[in-house]
mmCIF file of C-alpha atoms in Angstrom:
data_model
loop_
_atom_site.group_PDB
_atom_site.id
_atom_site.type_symbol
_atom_site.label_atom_id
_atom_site.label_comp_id
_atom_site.label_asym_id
_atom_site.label_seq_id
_atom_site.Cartn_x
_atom_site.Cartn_y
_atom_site.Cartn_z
ATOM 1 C CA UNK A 25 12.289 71.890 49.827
ATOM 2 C CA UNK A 26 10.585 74.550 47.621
ATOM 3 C CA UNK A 27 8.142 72.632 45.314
ATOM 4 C CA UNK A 28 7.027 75.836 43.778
ATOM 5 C CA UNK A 29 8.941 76.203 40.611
ATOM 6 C CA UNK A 30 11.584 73.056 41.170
ATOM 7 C CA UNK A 31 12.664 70.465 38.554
ATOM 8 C CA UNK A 32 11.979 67.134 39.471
ATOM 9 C CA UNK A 33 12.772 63.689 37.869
ATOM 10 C CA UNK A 34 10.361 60.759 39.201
ATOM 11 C CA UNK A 35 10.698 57.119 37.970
ATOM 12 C CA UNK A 36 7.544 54.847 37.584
ATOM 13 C CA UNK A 37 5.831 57.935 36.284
ATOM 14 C CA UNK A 38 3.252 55.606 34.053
ATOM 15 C CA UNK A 39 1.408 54.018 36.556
ATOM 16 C CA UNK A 40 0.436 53.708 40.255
ATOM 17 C CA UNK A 41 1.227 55.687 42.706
ATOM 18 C CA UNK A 42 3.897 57.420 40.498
ATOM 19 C CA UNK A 43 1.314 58.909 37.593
ATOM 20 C CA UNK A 44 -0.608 60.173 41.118
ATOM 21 C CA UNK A 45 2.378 61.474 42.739
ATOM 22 C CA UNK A 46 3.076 63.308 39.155
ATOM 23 C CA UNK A 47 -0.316 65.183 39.830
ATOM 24 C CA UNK A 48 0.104 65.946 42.749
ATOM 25 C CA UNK A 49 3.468 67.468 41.967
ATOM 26 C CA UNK A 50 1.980 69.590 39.317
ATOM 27 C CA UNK A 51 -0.478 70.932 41.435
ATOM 28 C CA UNK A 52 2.245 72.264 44.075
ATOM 29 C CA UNK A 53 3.786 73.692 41.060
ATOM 30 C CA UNK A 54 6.811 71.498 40.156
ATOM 31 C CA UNK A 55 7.872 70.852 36.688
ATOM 32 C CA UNK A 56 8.843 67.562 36.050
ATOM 33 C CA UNK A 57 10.475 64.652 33.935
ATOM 34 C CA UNK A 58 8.288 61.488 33.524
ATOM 35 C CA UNK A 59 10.088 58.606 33.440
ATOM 36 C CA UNK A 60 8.430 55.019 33.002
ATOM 37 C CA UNK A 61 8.126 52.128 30.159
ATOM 38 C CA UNK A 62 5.256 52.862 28.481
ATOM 39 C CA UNK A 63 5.222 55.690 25.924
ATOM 40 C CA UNK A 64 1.428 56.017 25.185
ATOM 41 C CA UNK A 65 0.559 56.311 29.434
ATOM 42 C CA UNK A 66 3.503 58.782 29.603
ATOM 43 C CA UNK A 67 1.932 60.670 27.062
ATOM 44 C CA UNK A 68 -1.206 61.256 28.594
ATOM 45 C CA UNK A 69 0.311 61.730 31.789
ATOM 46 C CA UNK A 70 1.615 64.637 29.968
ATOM 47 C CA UNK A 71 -1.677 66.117 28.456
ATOM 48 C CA UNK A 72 -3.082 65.707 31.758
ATOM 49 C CA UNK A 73 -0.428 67.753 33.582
ATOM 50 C CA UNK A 74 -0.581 70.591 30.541
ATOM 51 C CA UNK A 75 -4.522 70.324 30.972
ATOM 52 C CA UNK A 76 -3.998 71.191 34.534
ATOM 53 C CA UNK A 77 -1.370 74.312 33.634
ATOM 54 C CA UNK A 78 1.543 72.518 34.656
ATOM 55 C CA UNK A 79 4.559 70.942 32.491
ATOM 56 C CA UNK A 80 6.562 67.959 31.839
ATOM 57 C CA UNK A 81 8.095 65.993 29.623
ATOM 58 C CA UNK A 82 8.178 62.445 28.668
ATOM 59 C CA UNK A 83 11.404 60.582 29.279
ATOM 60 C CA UNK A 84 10.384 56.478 28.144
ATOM 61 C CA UNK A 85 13.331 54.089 30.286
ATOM 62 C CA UNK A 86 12.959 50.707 30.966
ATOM 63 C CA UNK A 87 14.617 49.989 34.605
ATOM 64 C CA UNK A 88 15.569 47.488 33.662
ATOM 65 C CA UNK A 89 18.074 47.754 31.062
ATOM 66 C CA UNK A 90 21.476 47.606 32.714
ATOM 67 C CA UNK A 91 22.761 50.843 31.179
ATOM 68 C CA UNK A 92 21.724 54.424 30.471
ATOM 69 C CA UNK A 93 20.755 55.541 33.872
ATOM 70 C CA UNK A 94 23.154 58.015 33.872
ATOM 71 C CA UNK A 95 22.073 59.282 30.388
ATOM 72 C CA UNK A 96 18.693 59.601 31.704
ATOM 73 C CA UNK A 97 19.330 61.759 34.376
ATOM 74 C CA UNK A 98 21.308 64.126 32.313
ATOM 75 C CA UNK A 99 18.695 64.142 29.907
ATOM 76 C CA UNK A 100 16.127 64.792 32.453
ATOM 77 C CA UNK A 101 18.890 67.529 33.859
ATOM 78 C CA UNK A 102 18.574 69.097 30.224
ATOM 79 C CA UNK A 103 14.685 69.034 29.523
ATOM 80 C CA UNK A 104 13.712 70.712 32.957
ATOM 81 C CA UNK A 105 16.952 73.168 32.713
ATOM 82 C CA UNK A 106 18.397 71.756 35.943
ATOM 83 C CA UNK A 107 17.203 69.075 38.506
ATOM 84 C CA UNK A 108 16.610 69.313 42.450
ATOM 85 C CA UNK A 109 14.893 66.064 43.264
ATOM 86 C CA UNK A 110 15.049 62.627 42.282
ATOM 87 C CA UNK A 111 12.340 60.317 43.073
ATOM 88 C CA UNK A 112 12.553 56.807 42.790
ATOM 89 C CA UNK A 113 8.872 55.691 42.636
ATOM 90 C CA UNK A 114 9.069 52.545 39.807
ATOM 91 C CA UNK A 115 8.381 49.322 41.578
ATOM 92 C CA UNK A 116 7.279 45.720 41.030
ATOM 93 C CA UNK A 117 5.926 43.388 43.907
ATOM 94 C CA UNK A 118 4.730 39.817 43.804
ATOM 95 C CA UNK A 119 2.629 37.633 46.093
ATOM 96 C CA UNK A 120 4.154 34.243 45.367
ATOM 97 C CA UNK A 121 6.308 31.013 47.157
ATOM 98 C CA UNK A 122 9.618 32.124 46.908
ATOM 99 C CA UNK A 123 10.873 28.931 45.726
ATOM 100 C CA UNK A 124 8.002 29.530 42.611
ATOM 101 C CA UNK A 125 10.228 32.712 41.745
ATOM 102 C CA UNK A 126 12.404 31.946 38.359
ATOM 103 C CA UNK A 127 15.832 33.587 37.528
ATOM 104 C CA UNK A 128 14.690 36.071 35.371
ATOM 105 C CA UNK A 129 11.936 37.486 37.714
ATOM 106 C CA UNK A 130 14.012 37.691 40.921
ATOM 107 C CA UNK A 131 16.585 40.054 38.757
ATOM 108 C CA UNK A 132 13.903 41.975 36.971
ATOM 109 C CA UNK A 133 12.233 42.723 40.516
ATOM 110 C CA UNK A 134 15.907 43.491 41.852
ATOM 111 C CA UNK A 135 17.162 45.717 38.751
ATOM 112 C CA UNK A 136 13.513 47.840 39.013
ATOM 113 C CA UNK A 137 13.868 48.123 42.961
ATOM 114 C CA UNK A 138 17.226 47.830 43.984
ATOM 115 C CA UNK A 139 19.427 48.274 41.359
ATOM 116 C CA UNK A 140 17.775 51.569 39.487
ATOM 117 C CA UNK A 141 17.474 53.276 41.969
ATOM 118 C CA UNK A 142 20.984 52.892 43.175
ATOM 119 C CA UNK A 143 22.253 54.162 39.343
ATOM 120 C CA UNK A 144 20.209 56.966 39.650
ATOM 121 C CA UNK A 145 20.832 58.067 42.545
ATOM 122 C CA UNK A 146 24.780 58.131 41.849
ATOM 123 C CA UNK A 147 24.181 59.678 38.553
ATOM 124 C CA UNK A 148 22.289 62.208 39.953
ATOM 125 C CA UNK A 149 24.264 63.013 42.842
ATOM 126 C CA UNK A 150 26.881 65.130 40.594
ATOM 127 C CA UNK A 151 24.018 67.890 39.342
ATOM 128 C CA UNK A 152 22.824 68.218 43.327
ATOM 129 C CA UNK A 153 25.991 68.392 44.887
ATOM 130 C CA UNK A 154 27.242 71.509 42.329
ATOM 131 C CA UNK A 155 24.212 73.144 43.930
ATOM 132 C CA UNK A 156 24.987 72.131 47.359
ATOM 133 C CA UNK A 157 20.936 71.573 47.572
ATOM 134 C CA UNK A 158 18.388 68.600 46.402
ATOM 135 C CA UNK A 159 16.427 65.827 47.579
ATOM 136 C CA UNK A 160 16.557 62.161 46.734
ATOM 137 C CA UNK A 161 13.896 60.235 47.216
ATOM 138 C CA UNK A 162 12.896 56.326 47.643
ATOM 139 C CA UNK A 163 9.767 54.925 47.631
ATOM 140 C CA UNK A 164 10.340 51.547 49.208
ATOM 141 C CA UNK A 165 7.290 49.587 51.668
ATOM 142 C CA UNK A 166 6.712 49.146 55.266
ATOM 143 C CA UNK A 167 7.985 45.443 53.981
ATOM 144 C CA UNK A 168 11.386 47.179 53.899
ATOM 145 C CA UNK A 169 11.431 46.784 58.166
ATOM 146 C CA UNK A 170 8.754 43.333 58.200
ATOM 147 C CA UNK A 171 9.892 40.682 56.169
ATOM 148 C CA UNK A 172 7.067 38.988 54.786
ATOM 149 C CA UNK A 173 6.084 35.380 53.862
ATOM 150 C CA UNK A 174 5.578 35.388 50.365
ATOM 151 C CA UNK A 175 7.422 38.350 49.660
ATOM 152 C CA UNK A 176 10.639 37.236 50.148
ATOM 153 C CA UNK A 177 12.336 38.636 47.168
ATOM 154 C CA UNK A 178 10.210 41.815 47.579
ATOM 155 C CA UNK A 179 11.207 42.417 50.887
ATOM 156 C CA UNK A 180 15.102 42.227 50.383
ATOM 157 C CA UNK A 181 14.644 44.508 48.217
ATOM 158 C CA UNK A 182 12.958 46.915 50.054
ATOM 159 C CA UNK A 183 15.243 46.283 52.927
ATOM 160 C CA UNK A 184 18.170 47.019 50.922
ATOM 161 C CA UNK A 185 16.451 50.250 50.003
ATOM 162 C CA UNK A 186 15.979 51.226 53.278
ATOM 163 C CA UNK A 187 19.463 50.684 54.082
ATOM 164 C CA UNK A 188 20.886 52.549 51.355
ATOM 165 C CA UNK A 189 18.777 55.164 51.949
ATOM 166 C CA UNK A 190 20.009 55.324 55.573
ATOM 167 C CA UNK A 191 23.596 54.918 54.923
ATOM 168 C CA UNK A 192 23.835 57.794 52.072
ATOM 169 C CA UNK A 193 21.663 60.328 54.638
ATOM 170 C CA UNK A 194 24.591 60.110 56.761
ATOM 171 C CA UNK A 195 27.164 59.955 54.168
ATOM 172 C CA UNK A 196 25.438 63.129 52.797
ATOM 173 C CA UNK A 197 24.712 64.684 56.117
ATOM 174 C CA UNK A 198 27.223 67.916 55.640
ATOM 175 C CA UNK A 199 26.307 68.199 51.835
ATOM 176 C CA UNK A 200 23.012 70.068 51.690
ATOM 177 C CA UNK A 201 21.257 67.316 50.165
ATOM 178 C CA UNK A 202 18.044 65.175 51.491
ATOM 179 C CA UNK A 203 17.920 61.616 51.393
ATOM 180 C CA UNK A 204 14.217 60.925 52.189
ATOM 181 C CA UNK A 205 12.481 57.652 52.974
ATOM 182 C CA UNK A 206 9.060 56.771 52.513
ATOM 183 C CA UNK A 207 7.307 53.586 53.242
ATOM 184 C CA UNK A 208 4.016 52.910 51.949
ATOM 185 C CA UNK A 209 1.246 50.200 53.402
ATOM 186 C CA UNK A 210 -0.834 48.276 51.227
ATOM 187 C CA UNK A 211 -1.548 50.242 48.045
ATOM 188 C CA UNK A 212 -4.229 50.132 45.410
ATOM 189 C CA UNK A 213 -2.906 49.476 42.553
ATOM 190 C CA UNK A 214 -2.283 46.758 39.584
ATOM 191 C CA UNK A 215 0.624 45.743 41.549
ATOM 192 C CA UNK A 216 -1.806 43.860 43.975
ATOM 193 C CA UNK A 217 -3.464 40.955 42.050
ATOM 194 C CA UNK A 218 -6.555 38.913 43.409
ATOM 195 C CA UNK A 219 -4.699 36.568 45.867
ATOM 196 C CA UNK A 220 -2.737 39.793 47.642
ATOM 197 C CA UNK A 221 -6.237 41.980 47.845
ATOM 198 C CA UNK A 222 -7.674 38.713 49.111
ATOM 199 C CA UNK A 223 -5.220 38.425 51.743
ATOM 200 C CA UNK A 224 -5.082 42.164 52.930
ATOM 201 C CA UNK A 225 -8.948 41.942 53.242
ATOM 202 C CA UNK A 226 -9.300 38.301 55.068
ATOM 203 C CA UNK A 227 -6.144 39.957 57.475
ATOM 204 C CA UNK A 228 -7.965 43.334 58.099
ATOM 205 C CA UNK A 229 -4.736 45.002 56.281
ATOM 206 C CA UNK A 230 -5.667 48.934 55.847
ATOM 207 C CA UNK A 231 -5.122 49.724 52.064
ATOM 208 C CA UNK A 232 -4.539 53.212 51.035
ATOM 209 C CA UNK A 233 -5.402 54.796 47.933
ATOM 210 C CA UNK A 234 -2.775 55.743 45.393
ATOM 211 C CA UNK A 235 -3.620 59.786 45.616
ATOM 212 C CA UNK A 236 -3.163 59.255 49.733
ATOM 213 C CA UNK A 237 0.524 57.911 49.102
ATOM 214 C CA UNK A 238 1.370 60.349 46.256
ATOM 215 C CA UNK A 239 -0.111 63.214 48.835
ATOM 216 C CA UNK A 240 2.039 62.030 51.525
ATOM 217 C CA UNK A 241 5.428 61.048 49.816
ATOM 218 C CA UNK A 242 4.933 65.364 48.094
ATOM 219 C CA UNK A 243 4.552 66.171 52.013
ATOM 220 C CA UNK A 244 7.613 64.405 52.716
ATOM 221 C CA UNK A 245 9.580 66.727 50.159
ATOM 222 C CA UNK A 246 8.168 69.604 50.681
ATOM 223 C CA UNK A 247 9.158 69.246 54.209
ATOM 224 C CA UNK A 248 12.361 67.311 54.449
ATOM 225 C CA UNK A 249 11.066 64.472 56.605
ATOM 226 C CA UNK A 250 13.936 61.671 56.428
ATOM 227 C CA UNK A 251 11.661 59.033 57.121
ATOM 228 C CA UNK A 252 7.758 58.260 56.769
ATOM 229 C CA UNK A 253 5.905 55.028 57.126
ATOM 230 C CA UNK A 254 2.691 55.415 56.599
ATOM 231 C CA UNK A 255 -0.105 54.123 59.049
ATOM 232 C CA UNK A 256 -0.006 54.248 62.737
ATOM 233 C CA UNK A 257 -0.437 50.472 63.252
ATOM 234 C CA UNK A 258 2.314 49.750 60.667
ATOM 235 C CA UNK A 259 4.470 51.824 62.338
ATOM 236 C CA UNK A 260 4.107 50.301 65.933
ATOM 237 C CA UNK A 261 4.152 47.002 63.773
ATOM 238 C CA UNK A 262 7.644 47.915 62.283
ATOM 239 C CA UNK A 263 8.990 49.232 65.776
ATOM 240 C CA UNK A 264 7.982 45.956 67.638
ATOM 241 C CA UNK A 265 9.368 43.831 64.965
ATOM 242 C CA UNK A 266 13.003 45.415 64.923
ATOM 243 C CA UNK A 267 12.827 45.233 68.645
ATOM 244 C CA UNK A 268 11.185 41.421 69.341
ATOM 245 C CA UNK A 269 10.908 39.904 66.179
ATOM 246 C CA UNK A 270 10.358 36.535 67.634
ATOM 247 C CA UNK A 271 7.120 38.255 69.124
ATOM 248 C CA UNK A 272 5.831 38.981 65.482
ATOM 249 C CA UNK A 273 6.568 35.589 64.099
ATOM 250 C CA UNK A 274 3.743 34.059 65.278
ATOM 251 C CA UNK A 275 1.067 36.379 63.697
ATOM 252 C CA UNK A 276 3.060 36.963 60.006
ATOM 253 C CA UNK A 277 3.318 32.733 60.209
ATOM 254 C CA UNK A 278 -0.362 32.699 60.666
ATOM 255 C CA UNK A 279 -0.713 35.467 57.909
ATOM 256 C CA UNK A 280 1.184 33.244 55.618
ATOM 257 C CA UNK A 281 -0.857 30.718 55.853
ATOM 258 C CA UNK A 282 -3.811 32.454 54.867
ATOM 259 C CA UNK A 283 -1.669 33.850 51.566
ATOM 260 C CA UNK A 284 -0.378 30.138 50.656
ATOM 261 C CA UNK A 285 -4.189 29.458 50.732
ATOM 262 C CA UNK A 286 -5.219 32.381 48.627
ATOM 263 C CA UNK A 287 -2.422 31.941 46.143
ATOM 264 C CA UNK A 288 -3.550 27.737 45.619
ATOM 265 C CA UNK A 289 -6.934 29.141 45.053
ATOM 266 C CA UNK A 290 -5.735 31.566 42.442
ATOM 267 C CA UNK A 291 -3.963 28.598 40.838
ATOM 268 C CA UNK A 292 -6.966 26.427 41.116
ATOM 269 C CA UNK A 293 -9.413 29.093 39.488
ATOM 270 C CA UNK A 294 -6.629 29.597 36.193
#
């Protein structure tokens, strides 16, 4: 895909690896819609991009609501004067005992990383296919192939990503449109609190910088690649685990360990 002069819609635009990946965007010179819950970071997000001669607009949406996906996208649609990509970059993640996870958590965390990005995807399916042309994508984890103790409810969702993202690439296959796939390592950002950057550094876990990901997941667009993990080890890691899983048990048990550790010392220390 062009990036030059196309009309982009990215979710989780505020913070992260999505006000990065904005950027980055800009720089290749896309125009984009900013979608994300806070106004105010949105807004400077904004400045930034005009600072830098790009352009984009604000488009405040909590993913969470369970309506007005659709209304989004056809705004977005109507600020950029068309849309070719979609990018589904809003995410939450927790380090925590899954049986510690309430009601109300488990479905925000699904609505933001499941749910949204299944809406928008169907609401924006209708502008792409009347061009015959676009790119969806979804920004899920390399916990999408390795399920991870401790992020349970994180990795179903990420795994569910993966598979819809799979299933609509081939549903899609004759349309013209990309479905595209990226999973991410160990980020840095405020979705990692002190017990998960404890863990990632007593394990050895690589963690990338926020620029590296939004660099990579532009790449990915710009060249159609269906599907990216990022990090050479993580992707022999995620290859041996769909293979022999019962060969990887042993070392994410032991890795477990270490996080129920970190996380009762995090508790202790509040």
């Amino acid at each position: 895909m062009k990036l030059a002069g196309s009309h982009i819609l990215i979710t989780g635009a505020s913070g992260g690896i999505g006000s990065c990946l904005a950027l980055e965007l800009c720089r290749r010179g896309a125009r984009l819609a900013l979608a994300g819950r806070d106004p105010g970071r949105l807004d400077g997000l904004v400045r930034a991009i005009a600072n830098a001669g790009g352009a984009a607009s604000a488009l405040p949406f909590d993913l969470e609501r369970p309506d007005g996906h659709a209304a989004l996208v056809d705004r977005a649609a109507d600020v950029l004067g068309g849309i070719d990509a979609l990018v589904n970059g809003a995410g939450q993640s927790r380090l925590t005992a899954f049986i510690e996870e309430d009601a109300a958590s488990l479905r925000s965390l699904l609505a933001v990383n499941l749910t949204a990005p299944v809406l928008l995807t169907r609401a924006v399916l209708p502008h792409l296919l009347r061009r015959g042309a676009g790119s969806i994508v979804n920004v899920g984890s390399v916990f999408g192939a390795i399920g991870f103790p401790y992020y349970a409810a994180y990795s179903a969702s990420k795994f569910a990503l993966r598979g819809f993202s799979e299933a609509l690439r081939r549903e899609l296959s004759d349309s013209g449109i990309k479905v595209i796939y990226v999973a991410p390592r160990a980020t840095l950002t405020g979705m990692n609190g002190p017990a998960a950057r404890a863990l990632m550094r007593e394990t050895g876990a690589a963690m990338d910088r926020p620029e590296t990901v939004a660099a990579t997941i532009a790449d990915a667009l710009a060249n159609d690649r269906q599907d990216v993990c990022i990090g050479m080890p993580e992707r022999f890691f995620t290859r041996l685990n769909a293979l022999l899983p019962g060969f990887v048990d042993g070392s994410l048990i032991k890795q477990g360990r270490v996080a129920a550790r970190h996380l009762s010392a995090a508790k202790a220390a509040e």
